[in-house]
C-alpha positions in Angstrom: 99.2 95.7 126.3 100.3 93.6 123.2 103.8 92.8 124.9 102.0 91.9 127.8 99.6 89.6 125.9 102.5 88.3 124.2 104.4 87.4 127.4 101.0 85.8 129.0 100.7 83.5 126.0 104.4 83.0 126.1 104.7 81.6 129.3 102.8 79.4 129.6 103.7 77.7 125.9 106.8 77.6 127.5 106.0 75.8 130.5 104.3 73.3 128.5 107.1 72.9 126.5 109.3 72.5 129.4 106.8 70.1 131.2 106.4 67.5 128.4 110.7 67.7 127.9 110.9 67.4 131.4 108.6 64.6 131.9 110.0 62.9 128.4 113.5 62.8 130.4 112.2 61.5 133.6 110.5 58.7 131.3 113.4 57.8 129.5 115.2 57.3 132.7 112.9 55.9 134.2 113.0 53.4 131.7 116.6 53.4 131.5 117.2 52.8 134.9 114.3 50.3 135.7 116.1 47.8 132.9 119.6 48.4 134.5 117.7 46.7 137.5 116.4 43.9 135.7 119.5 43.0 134.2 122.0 43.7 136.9 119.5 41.2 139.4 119.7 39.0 136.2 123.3 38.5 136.0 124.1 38.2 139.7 121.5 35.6 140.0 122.7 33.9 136.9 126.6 33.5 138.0 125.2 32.8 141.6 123.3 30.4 140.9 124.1 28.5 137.3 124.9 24.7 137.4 128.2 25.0 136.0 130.8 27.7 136.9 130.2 30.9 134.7 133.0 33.4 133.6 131.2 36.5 133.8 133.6 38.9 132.1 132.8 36.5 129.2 129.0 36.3 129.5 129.1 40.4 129.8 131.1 40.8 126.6 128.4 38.6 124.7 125.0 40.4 126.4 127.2 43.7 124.7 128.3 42.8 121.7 124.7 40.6 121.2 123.0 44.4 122.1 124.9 46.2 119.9 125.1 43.3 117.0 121.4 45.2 116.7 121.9 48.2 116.1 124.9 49.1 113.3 128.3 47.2 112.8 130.6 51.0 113.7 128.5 51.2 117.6 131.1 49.1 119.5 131.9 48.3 122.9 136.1 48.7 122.7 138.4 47.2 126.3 140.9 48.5 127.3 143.0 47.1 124.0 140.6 48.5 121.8 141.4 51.9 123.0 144.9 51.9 122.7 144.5 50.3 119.2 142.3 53.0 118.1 144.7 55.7 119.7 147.3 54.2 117.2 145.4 54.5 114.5 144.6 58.1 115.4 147.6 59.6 116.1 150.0 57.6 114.4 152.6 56.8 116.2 153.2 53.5 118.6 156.5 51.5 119.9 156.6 48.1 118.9 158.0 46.1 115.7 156.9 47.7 112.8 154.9 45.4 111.2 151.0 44.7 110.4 150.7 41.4 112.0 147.7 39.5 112.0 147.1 37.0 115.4 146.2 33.5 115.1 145.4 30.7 117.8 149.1 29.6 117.6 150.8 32.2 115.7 151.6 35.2 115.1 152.2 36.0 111.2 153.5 38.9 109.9 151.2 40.5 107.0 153.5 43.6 105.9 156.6 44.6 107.5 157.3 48.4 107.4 160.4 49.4 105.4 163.5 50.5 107.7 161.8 49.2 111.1 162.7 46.9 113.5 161.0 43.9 111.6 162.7 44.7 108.7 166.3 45.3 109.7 165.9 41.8 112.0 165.2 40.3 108.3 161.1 39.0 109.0 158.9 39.3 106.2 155.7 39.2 105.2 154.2 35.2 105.6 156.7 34.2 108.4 155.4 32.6 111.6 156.3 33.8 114.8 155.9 30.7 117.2 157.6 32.2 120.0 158.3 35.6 121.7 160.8 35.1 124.2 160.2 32.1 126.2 156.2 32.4 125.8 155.2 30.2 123.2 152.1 31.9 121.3 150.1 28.9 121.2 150.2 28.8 125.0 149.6 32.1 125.7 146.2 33.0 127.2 146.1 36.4 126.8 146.4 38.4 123.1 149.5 37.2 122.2 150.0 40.3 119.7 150.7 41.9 122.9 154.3 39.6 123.3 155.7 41.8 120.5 154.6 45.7 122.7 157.7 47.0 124.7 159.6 50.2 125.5 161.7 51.5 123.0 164.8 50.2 122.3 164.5 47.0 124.3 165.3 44.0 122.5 163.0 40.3 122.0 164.0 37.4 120.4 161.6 35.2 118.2 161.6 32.3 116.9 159.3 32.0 113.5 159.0 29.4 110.3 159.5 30.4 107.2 158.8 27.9 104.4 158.9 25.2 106.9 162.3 26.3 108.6 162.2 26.8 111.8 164.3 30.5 112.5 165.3 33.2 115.1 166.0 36.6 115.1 166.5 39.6 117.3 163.9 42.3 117.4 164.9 45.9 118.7 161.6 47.9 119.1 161.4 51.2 118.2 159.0 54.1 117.7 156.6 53.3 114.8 154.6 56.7 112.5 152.2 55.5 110.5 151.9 58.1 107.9 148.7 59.1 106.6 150.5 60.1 103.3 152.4 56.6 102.6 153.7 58.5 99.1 153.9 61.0 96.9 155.3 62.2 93.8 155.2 63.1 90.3 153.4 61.3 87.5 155.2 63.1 84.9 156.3 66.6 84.2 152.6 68.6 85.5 151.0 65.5 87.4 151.0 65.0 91.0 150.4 62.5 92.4 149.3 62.0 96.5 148.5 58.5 98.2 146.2 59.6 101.7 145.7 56.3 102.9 143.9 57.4 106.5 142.7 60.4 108.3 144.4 60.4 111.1 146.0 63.8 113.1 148.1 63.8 110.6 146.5 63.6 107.4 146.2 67.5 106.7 149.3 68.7 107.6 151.1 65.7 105.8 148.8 66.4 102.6 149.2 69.9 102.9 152.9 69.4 102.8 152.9 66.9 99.9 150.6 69.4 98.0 153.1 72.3 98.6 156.3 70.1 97.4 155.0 68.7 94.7 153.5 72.1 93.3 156.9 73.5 94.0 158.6 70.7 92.1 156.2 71.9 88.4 152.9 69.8 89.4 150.2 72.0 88.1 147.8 69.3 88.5 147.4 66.5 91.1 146.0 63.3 91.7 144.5 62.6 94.7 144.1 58.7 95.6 141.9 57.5 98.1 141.2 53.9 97.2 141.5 51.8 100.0 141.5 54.8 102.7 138.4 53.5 105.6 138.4 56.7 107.1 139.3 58.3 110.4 138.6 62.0 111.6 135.6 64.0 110.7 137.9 67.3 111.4 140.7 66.2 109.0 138.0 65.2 106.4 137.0 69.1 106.2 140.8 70.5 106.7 141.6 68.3 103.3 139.1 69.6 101.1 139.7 73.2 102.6 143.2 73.1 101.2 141.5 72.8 97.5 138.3 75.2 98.7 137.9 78.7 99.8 137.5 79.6 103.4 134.1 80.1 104.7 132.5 77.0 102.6 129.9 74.3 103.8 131.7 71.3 103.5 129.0 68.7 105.8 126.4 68.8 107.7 125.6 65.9 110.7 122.1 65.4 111.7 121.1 63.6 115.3 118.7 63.5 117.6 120.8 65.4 119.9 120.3 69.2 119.6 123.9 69.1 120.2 125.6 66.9 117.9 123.7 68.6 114.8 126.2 70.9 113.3 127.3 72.5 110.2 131.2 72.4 109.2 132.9 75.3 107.2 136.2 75.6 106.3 138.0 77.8 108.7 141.8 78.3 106.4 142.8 79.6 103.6 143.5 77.2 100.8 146.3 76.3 99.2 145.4 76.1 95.5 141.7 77.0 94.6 142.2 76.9 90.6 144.5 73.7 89.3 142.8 70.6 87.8 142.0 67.9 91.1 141.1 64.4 89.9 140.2 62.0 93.3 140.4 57.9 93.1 138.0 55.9 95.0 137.0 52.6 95.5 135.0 50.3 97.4 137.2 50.3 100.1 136.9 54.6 100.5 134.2 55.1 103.2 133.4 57.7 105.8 136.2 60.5 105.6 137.1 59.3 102.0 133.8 59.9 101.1 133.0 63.2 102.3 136.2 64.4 101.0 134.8 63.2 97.3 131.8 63.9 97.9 132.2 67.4 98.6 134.6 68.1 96.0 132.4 66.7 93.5 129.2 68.4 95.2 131.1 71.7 94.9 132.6 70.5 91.0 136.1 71.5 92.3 137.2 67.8 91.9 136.3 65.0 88.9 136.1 61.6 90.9 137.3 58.7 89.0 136.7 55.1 89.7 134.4 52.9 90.9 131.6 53.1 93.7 132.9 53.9 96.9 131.3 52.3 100.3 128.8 54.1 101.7 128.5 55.3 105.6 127.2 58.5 106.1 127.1 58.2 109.5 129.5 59.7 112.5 130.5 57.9 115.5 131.8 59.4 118.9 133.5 57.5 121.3 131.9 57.8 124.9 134.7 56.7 127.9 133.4 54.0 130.4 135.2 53.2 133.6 137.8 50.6 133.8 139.5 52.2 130.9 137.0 51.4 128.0 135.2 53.5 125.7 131.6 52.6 123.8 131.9 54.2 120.0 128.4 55.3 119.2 127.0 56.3 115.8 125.3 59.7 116.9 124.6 61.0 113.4 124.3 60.8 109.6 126.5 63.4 107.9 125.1 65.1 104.1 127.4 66.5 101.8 127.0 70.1 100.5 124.7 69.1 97.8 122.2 68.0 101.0 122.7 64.0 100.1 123.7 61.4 102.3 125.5 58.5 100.8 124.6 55.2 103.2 124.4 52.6 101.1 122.6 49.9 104.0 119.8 50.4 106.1 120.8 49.4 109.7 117.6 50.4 111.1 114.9 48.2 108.3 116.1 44.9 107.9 115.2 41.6 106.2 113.7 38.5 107.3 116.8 37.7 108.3 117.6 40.2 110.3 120.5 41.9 107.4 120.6 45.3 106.8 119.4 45.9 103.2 121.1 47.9 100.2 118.9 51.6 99.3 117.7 50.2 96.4 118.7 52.5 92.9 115.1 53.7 92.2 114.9 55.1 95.8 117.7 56.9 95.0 117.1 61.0 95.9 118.3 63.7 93.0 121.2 66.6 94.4 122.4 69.0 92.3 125.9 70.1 92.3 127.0 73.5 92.4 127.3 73.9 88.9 123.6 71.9 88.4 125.0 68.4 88.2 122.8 65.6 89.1 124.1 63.5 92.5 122.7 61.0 93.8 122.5 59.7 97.6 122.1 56.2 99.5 124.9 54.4 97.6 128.0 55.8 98.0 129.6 58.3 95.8 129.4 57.5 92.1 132.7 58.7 90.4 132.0 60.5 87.1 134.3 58.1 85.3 133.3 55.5 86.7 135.4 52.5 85.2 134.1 49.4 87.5 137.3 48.2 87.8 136.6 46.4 91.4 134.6 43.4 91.4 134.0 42.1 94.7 131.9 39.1 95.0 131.5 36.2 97.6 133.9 34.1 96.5 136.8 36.8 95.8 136.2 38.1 99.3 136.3 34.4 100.4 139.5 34.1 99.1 141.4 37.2 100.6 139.8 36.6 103.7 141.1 32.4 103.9 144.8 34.5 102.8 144.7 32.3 99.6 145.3 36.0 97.7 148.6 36.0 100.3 149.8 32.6 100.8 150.1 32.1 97.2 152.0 35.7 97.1 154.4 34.5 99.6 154.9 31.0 97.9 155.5 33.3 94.7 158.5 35.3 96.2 160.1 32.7 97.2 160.2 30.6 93.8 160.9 33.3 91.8 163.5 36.0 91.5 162.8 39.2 89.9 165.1 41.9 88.6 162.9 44.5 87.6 159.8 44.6 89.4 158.6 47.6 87.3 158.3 45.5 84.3 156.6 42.3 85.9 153.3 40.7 84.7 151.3 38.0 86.0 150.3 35.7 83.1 147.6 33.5 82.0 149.9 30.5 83.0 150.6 32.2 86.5 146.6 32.5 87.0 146.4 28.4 86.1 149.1 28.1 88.5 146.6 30.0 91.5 143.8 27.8 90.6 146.0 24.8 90.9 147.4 26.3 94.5 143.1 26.5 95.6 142.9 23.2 95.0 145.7 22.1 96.9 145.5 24.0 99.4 141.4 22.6 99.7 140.1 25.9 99.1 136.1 25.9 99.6 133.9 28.0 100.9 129.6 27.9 101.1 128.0 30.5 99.2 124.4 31.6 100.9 122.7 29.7 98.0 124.1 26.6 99.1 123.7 27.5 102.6 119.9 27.8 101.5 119.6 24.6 99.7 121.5 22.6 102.5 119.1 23.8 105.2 116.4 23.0 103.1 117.0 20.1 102.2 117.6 19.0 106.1 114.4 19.9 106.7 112.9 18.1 103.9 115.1 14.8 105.5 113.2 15.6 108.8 109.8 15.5 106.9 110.5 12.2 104.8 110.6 14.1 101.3 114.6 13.6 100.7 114.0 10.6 98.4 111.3 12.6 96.0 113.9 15.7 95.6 117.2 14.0 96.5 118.4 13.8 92.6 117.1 17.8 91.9 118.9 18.9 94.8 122.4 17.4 94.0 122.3 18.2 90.3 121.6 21.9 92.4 124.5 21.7 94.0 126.7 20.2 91.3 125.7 22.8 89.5 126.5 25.6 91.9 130.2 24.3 92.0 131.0 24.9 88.8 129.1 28.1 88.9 131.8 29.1 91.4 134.3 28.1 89.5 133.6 29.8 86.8 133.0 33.2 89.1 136.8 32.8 89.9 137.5 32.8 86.0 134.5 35.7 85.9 137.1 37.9 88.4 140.1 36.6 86.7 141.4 40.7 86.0 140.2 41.7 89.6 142.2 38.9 91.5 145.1 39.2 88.8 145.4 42.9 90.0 144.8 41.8 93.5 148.3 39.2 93.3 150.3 41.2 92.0 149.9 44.1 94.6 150.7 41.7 97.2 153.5 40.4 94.7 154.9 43.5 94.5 154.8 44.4 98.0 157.5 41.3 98.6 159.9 42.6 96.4 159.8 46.8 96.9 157.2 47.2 100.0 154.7 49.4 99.9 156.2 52.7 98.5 157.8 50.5 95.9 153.7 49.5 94.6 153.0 53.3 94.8 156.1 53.4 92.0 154.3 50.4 90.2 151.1 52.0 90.1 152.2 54.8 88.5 153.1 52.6 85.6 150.4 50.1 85.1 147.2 51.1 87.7 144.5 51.7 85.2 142.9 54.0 86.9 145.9 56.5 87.2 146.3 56.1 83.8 142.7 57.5 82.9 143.2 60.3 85.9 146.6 61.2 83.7 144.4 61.2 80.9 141.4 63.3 81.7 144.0 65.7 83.5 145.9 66.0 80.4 143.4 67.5 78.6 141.8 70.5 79.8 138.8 70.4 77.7 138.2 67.2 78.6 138.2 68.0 82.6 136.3 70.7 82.4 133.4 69.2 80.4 133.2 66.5 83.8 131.9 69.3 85.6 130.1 71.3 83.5 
């Protein structure tokens, strides 16, 4: 009788349930499919009808991108390039020049060239110009000109660049490109390893794993592990890494969603390769996503002391969903938490300012975590290292600089006025810093901080309302003022950009796994890692 009373209140719970879920869909839909119709009658009638003739493969991209603009900066529409570009970065592995090139309006200008590849044997390097692929000039080219360099493997382009105001050509045989996920590794000294994972891509465990293995088998009985700089990649990878310094059978991170389906728990599924020897994990403010649930979960689970500075902050996951015509929409379906239970987004997306910017989780609404050994963690900004030695500065004029290449155009002036014989010994000086500031004002280097932004706006308005005359002196003694405040913020970062030079510097003379050699010599920060690893009390008491 009780069953059957059970079953009779049961069922029709159920069907309530099922009714309101049901009717919640068809709403949605509904909704879903009623704006479809207002904006597809929209756009034909706009590109019927419009004054002017429309492009409307242009006018969609913006309705996207302006939809999306609204929600967070990682949900992004990606074409048919897009797709291929994030396949690259993936997998690894491409056919094409071997070089990071960055694409200008009129050029093409190589940024690193990859040691041994087909850039590099035909002699390019990093600040030349290409002006022409072929017989396609790139400044005529209509369509991404980056694409002038793809090509089957082993067939040949020539290209003509400038370097240093000569105008050159050279012959470039592609080739298969891997992009390795560990650029380096190797020992520190006599016990210290030392592994650079600078993405998660499908092969970041098994070429970690490998470099763990080597390196224990060469005396490393402790190992550095250096993810400054790394943005990210697979969510799978992320757990594989910090299983092979974790038991199997451990919660590593948890994603939350709205979708029943995408809220899931991951565990490590392998056994480990080393449970027991001393870990220490560099981060930055450049370590986000993967980087951070890697240190974040070794710190939550104190089998890891993470040294450095404040690393970026997304704790949220993206899938990409395929579209027809080849494209894909990457959406942000979830927030991840470390094992501890914290989340480490640093910006809310989804409660913005006046202005419509995503704000900072301010410190006091910072939650308390406890590690496993009863450590307090802390979520909404990142992961805080437990040395934390604030070494990176970034401020609005520093990233102003790297992002107007003054950081590289001065590097590449550099190498070619000066000619050094042991790169493991150089030092930029006081006098070369003087020189840099002199090479910004050459080169016209400004740039409009928001304050001035601010005060210029405001002050138009004031010229619209007739009050310019009454606050005209105030405001330029304002803007005097803010230009040598700027000045001085460049003498404020002078260590920050110093370090930021010389890696470039470097980079000329002995590419990139010549800096990895560099850094193990004068980076700061592997110096302390050597330091804290050398001493066993020392370690330990970071985690206790």
């Amino acid at each position: 009788m009780k069953t059957l009373l059970k079953k009779s209140i049961l069922i029709p719970v159920l069907a309530v349930v099922v009714f309101f879920s049901t009717t919640s869909f068809k709403n949605d839909f509904f909704e879903i499919a009623k704006q479809l119709e207002i904006f597809t009658t929209l756009f034909k009638e706009l590109n019927m009808n419009y004054v002017d003739e429309t492009n409307p493969g242009d006018l969609m991209d913006k309705a996207i991108k302006s939809m999306l603009a609204d929600l967070d900066p990682y949900t992004n529409f990606m074409n048919e390039q897009d797709v291929e570009a994030a396949r690259i970065n993936n997998t690894g592995d491409y056919t094409g020049i071997g070089a990071r090139v960055k694409t200008l309006k009129d050029k093409l200008v190589i940024v690193e060239p990859y040691k041994d590849y087909p850039a590099d044997k035909a002699g390019l390097k990093a600040g030349d110009e290409i002006i022409k692929v072929g017989n396609a000039l790139v400044a005529d080219y209509k369509e991404d000109s980056g694409d002038l360099l793809k090509g089957a493997p082993d067939s040949s382009v020539e290209v003509t660049y400038v370097r240093q105001g000569k105008t050159l050509t050279t012959t470039i045989k592609r080739a298969e490109v891997e992009l390795k996920a560990v650029p380096h590794f190797s020992m520190v000294d006599g016990k210290t390893g030392y592994i650079v994972l600078s993405q998660f891509n499908e092969k970041a465990t098994s070429e970690t794993s490998y470099a763990l293995r080597d390196l224990k088998a060469q005396g490393a009985e402790r190992i550095i592990l250096d993810l400054r700089g790394n943005p990210g990649g697979l969510l799978n990878e992320a757990i594989d890494i910090v299983n092979l310094f974790v038991p199997k059978g451990q919660l590593v991170v948890t994603t939350k969603s709205k979708v029943e389906k995408y809220n899931k728990t991951y565990y490590t599924q392998k056994d480990p390769i080393d449970t027991d020897m001393p870990v220490i994990v560099l981060i930055d403010g450049g370590s986000a996503s993967a980087s951070e649930i890697v240190a974040g979960s070794l710190q939550d689970l104190d089998r890891a002391v993470i040294v450095g500075s404040r690393s970026f902050g997304k704790g949220l996951v993206q899938r990409p969903k395929e579209l027809t015509y080849g494209t894909q929409v990457k959406i942000t379906i979830s927030r991840y938490y470390t094992p501890s239970g914290r989340c480490i987004q640093a910006l809310d997306y989804w409660h913005r300012d006046e202005n419509g910017q995503a704000v900072r989780v301010k410190q006091e609404n910072y939650n308390e975590f406890k590690t496993k050994n009863g450590r307090k963690v802390f979520d909404g900004g990142g992961v805080l290292p437990d040395e934390n030695l604030n070494i990176v500065k970034n401020s609005t004029i520093t990233n102003a600089l790297v992002n107007d290449d003054m950081i590289f155009d001065f590097a590449t002036d550099y190498y070619y006025s000066h000619n050094i014989t042991d790169i493991n010994t150089f030092k930029l000086t006081t006098a070369d810093f003087s020189n840099f500031k002199n090479f910004l004002k050459a080169n016209n280097f400004s740039f409009e901080s928001n304050t001035e932004k601010a005060l210029i706006k405001a002050f138009d308005e004031a010229t619209k309302e007739g009050l310019n005359d009454e606050i005209s002196t105030d405001y330029n003694t304002l803007i005097s003022n803010l230009k040598t405040s700027k000045n001085k913020t460049i003498d404020d970062n002078k260590d920050y950009l110093i370090g930021l030079l010389t890696e470039d510097i470097v980079k000329r003379y002995v590419y990139r796994e010549g800096l990895y050699e560099y850094y193990k010599i004068h980076d700061p920060e592997i110096k302390k890692a050597t330091e804290i690893l050398s001493n066993s009390t020392a370690y330990l008491n970071y985690l206790r």
